CSV table of C-alpha atoms in Angstrom, one decimal:
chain,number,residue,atom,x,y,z
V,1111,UNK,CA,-5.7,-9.8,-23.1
V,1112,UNK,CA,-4.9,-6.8,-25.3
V,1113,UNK,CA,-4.7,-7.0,-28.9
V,1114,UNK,CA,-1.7,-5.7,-31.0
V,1115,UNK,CA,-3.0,-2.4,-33.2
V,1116,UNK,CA,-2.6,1.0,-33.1
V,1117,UNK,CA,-6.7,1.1,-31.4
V,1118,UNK,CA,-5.6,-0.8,-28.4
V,1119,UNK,CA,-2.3,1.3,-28.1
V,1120,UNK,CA,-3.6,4.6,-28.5
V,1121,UNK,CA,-6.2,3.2,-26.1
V,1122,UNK,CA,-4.2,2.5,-23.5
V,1123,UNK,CA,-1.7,5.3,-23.7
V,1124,UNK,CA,-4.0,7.3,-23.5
V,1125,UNK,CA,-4.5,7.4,-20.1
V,1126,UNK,CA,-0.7,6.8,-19.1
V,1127,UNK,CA,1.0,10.0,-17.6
V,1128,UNK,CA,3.8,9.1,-19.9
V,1129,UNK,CA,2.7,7.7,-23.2
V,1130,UNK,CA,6.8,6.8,-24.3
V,1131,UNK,CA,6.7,3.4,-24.6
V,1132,UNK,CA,9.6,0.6,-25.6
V,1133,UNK,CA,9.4,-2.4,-27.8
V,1134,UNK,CA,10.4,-4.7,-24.5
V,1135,UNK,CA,7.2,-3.0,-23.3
V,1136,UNK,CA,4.9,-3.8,-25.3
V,1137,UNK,CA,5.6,-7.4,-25.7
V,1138,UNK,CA,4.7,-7.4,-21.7
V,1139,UNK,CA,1.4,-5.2,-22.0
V,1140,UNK,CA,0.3,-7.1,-25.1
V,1141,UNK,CA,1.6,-10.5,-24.2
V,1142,UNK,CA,3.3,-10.6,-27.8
V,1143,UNK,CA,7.1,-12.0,-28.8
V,1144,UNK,CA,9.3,-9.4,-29.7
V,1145,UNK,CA,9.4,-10.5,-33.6
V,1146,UNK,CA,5.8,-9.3,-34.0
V,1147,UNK,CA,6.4,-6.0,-32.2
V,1148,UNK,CA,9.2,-5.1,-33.9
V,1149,UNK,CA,7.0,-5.6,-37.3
V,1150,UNK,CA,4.6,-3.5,-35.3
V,1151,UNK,CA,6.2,-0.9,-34.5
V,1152,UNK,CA,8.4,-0.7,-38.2
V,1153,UNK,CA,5.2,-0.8,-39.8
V,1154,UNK,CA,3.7,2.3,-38.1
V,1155,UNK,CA,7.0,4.1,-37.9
V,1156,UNK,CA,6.5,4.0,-41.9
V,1157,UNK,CA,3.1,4.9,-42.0
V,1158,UNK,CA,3.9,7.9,-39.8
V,1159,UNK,CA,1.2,6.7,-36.8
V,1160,UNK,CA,4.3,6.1,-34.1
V,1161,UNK,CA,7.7,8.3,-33.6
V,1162,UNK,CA,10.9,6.5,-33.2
V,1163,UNK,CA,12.5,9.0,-30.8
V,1164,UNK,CA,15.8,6.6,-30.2
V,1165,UNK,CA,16.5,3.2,-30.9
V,1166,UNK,CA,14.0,1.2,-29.2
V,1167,UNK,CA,12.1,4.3,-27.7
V,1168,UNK,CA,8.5,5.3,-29.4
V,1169,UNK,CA,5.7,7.6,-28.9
V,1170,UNK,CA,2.1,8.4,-30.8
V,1171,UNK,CA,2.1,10.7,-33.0
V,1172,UNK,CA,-1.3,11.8,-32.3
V,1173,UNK,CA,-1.1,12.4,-29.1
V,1174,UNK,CA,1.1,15.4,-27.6
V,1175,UNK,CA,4.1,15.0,-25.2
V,1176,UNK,CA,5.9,17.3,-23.7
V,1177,UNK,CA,9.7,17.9,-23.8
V,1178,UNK,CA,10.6,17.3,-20.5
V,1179,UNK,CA,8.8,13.8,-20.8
V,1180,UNK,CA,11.2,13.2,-23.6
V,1181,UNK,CA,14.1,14.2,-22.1
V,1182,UNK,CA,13.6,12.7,-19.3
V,1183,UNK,CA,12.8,9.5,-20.7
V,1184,UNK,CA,15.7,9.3,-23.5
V,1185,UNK,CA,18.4,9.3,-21.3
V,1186,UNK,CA,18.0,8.0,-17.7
V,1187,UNK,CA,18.9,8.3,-15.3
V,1188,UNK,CA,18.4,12.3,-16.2
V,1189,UNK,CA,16.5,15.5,-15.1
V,1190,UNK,CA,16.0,18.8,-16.4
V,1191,UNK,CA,18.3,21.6,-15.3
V,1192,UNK,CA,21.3,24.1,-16.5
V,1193,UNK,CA,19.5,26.6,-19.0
V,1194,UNK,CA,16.1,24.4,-19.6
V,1195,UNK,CA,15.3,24.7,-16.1
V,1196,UNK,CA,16.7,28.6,-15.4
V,1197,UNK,CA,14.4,29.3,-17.8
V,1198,UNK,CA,12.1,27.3,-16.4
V,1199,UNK,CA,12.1,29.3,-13.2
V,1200,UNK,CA,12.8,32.1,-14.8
V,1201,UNK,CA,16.0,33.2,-13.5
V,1202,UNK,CA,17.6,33.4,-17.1
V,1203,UNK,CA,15.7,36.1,-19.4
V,1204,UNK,CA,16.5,34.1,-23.0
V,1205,UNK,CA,13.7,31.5,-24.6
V,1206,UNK,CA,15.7,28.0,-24.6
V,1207,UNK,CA,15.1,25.7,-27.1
V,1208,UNK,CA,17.5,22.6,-26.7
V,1209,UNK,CA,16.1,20.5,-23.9
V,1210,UNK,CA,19.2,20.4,-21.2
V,1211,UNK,CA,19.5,18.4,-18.8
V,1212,UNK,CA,22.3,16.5,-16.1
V,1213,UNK,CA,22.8,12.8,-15.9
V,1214,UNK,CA,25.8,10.6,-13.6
V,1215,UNK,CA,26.1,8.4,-16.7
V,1216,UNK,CA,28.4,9.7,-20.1
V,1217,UNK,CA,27.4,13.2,-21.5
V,1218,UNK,CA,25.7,12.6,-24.8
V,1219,UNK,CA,23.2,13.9,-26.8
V,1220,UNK,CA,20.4,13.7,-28.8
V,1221,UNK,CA,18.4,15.1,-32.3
V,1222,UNK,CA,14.8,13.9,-32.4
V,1223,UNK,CA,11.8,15.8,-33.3
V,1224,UNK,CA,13.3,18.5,-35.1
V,1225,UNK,CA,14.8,18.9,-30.9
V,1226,UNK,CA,17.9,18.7,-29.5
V,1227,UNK,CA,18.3,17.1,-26.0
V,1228,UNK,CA,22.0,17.7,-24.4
V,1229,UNK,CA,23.0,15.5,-21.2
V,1230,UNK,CA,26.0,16.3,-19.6
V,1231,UNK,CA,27.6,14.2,-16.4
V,1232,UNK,CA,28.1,15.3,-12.8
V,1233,UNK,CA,29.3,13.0,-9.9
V,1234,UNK,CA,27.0,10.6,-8.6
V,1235,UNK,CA,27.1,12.3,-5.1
V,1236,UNK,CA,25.7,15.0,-6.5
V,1237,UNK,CA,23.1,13.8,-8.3
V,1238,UNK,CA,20.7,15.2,-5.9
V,1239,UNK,CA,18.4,18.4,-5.2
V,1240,UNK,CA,15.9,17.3,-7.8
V,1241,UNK,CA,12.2,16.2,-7.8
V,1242,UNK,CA,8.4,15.7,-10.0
V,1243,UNK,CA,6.8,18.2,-11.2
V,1244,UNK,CA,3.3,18.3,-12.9
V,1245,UNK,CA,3.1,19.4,-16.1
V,1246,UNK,CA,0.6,19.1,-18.9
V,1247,UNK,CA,-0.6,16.6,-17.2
V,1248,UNK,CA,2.5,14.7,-16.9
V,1249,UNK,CA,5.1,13.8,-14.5
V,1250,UNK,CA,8.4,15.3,-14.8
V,1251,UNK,CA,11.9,15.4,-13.1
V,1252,UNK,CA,13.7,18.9,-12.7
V,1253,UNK,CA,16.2,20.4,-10.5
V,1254,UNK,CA,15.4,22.4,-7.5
V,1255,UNK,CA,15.9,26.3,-8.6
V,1256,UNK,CA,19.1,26.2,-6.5
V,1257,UNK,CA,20.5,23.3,-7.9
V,1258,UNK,CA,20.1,24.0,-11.4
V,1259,UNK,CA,22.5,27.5,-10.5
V,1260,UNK,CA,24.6,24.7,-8.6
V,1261,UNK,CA,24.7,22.3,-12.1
V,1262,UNK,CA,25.7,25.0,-14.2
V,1263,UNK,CA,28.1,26.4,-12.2
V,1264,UNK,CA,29.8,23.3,-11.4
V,1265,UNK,CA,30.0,23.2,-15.0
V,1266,UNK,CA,31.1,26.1,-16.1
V,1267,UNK,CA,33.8,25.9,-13.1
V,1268,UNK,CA,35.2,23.2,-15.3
V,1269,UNK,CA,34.9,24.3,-18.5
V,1270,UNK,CA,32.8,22.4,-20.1
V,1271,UNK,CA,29.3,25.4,-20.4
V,1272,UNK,CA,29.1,29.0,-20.1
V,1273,UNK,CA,28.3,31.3,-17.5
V,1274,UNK,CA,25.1,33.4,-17.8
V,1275,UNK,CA,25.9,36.7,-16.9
V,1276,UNK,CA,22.2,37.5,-17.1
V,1277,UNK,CA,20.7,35.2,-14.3
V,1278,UNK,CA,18.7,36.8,-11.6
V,1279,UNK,CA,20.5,36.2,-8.6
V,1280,UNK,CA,18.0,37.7,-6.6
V,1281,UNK,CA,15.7,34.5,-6.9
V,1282,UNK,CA,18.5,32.7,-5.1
V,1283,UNK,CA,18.4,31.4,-1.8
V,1284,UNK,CA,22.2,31.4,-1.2
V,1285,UNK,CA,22.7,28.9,2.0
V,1286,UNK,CA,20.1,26.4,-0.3
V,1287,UNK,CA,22.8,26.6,-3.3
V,1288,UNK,CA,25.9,26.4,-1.0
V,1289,UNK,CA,24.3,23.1,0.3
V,1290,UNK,CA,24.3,21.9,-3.1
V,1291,UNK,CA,28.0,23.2,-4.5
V,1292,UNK,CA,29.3,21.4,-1.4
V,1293,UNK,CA,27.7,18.2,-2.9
V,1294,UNK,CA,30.3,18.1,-5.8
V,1295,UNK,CA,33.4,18.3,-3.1
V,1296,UNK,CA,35.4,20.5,-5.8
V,1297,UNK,CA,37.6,22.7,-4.4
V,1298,UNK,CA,37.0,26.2,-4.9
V,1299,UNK,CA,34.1,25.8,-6.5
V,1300,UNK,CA,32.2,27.8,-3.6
V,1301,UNK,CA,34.4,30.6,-3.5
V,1302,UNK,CA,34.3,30.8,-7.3
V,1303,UNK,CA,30.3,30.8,-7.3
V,1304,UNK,CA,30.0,33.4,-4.8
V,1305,UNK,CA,32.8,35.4,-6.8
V,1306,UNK,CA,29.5,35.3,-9.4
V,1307,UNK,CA,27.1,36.4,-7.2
V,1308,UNK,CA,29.2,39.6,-5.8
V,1309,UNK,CA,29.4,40.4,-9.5
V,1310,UNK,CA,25.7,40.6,-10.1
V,1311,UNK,CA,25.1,42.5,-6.7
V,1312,UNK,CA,27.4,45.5,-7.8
């Protein structure tokens, strides 16, 4: 049976492909009651040895995660796309630096680690066209190329972010992303992304 310190932790998060961990979790891995992890974890929050990311949500602070590992664990169900992952594939010329991703629960947000991480909501049906990715040695979800045009789109169809009037369009497979804007059943929506494309291709 594990003991509860910071050697045993860092020990065996180590060699997790996500080292985010929560309080409910521990108490599992270490066979502890939640009182004494929750004195744990406070203690070491103080002492600057563990991040809080969220309420209940920690990782070490010695050992480096990646921002897609955040996001995708801060908010679930979640995965990377709109801006984060254009610029991920690089179909958007500008450095991002909030962490953006889509969710079928509430759009919300989050500031942690100086970051910000931005979920906004799409139907369920759609929640699709996504999948892992290996990166820095860890295990992330992120739209398909084609999907993260389709999120943002549906989006900015709506109102609710902005077009990019500098994405490469040429990257595009066009029947892929049509597959995916039918997926949010919106009508016009289709006509309206394509009304994007025509304007690029002049």
């Amino acid at each position: 049976m594990l003991k509860l310190n910071l050697y045993e932790l860092n020990k065996y998060y180590s060699f997790q492909n996500t080292p985010i961990f929560s309080a409910r979790e521990l108490v599992v891995i270490f066979d502890s009651n939640k009182r004494a992890v929750n004195g744990f974890l406070s203690y070491n929050v103080s002492k600057g040895r563990i991040i809080r990311l969220k309420a209940g949500l920690f990782t070490l602070a010695n050992i480096a995660v990646n921002d897609f590992t955040i996001a995708n664990k801060l908010y679930f169900p979640s995965y990377i796309s709109l801006d984060t992952a254009l610029s991920y594939y690089n179909l958007i010329p500008e450095t991002v630096y909030s962490i953006t991703s889509v969710t079928s629960k509430s759009t919300k947000e989050f500031e942690t680690m100086n970051k910000r991480f931005a979920y906004f909501k799409i139907k369920k049906d759609a929640f699709l066209g996504y999948g892992p990715v290996m990166l820095e040695g860890e295990i992330v979800y992120i739209a398909h190329s084609e999907k993260a045009v389709a999120d943002m789109l549906y989006l900015n169809f709506l109102k609710k972010r902005e077009y990019n009037d500098r994405m490469d369009w040429s990257k595009i497979n066009l029947n892929k992303l049509k597959s995916y804007l039918k997926l949010f059943s919106k009508k016009g929506l289709i006509n309206y992304s394509m009304s994007k494309f025509k304007e690029y291709d002049q």
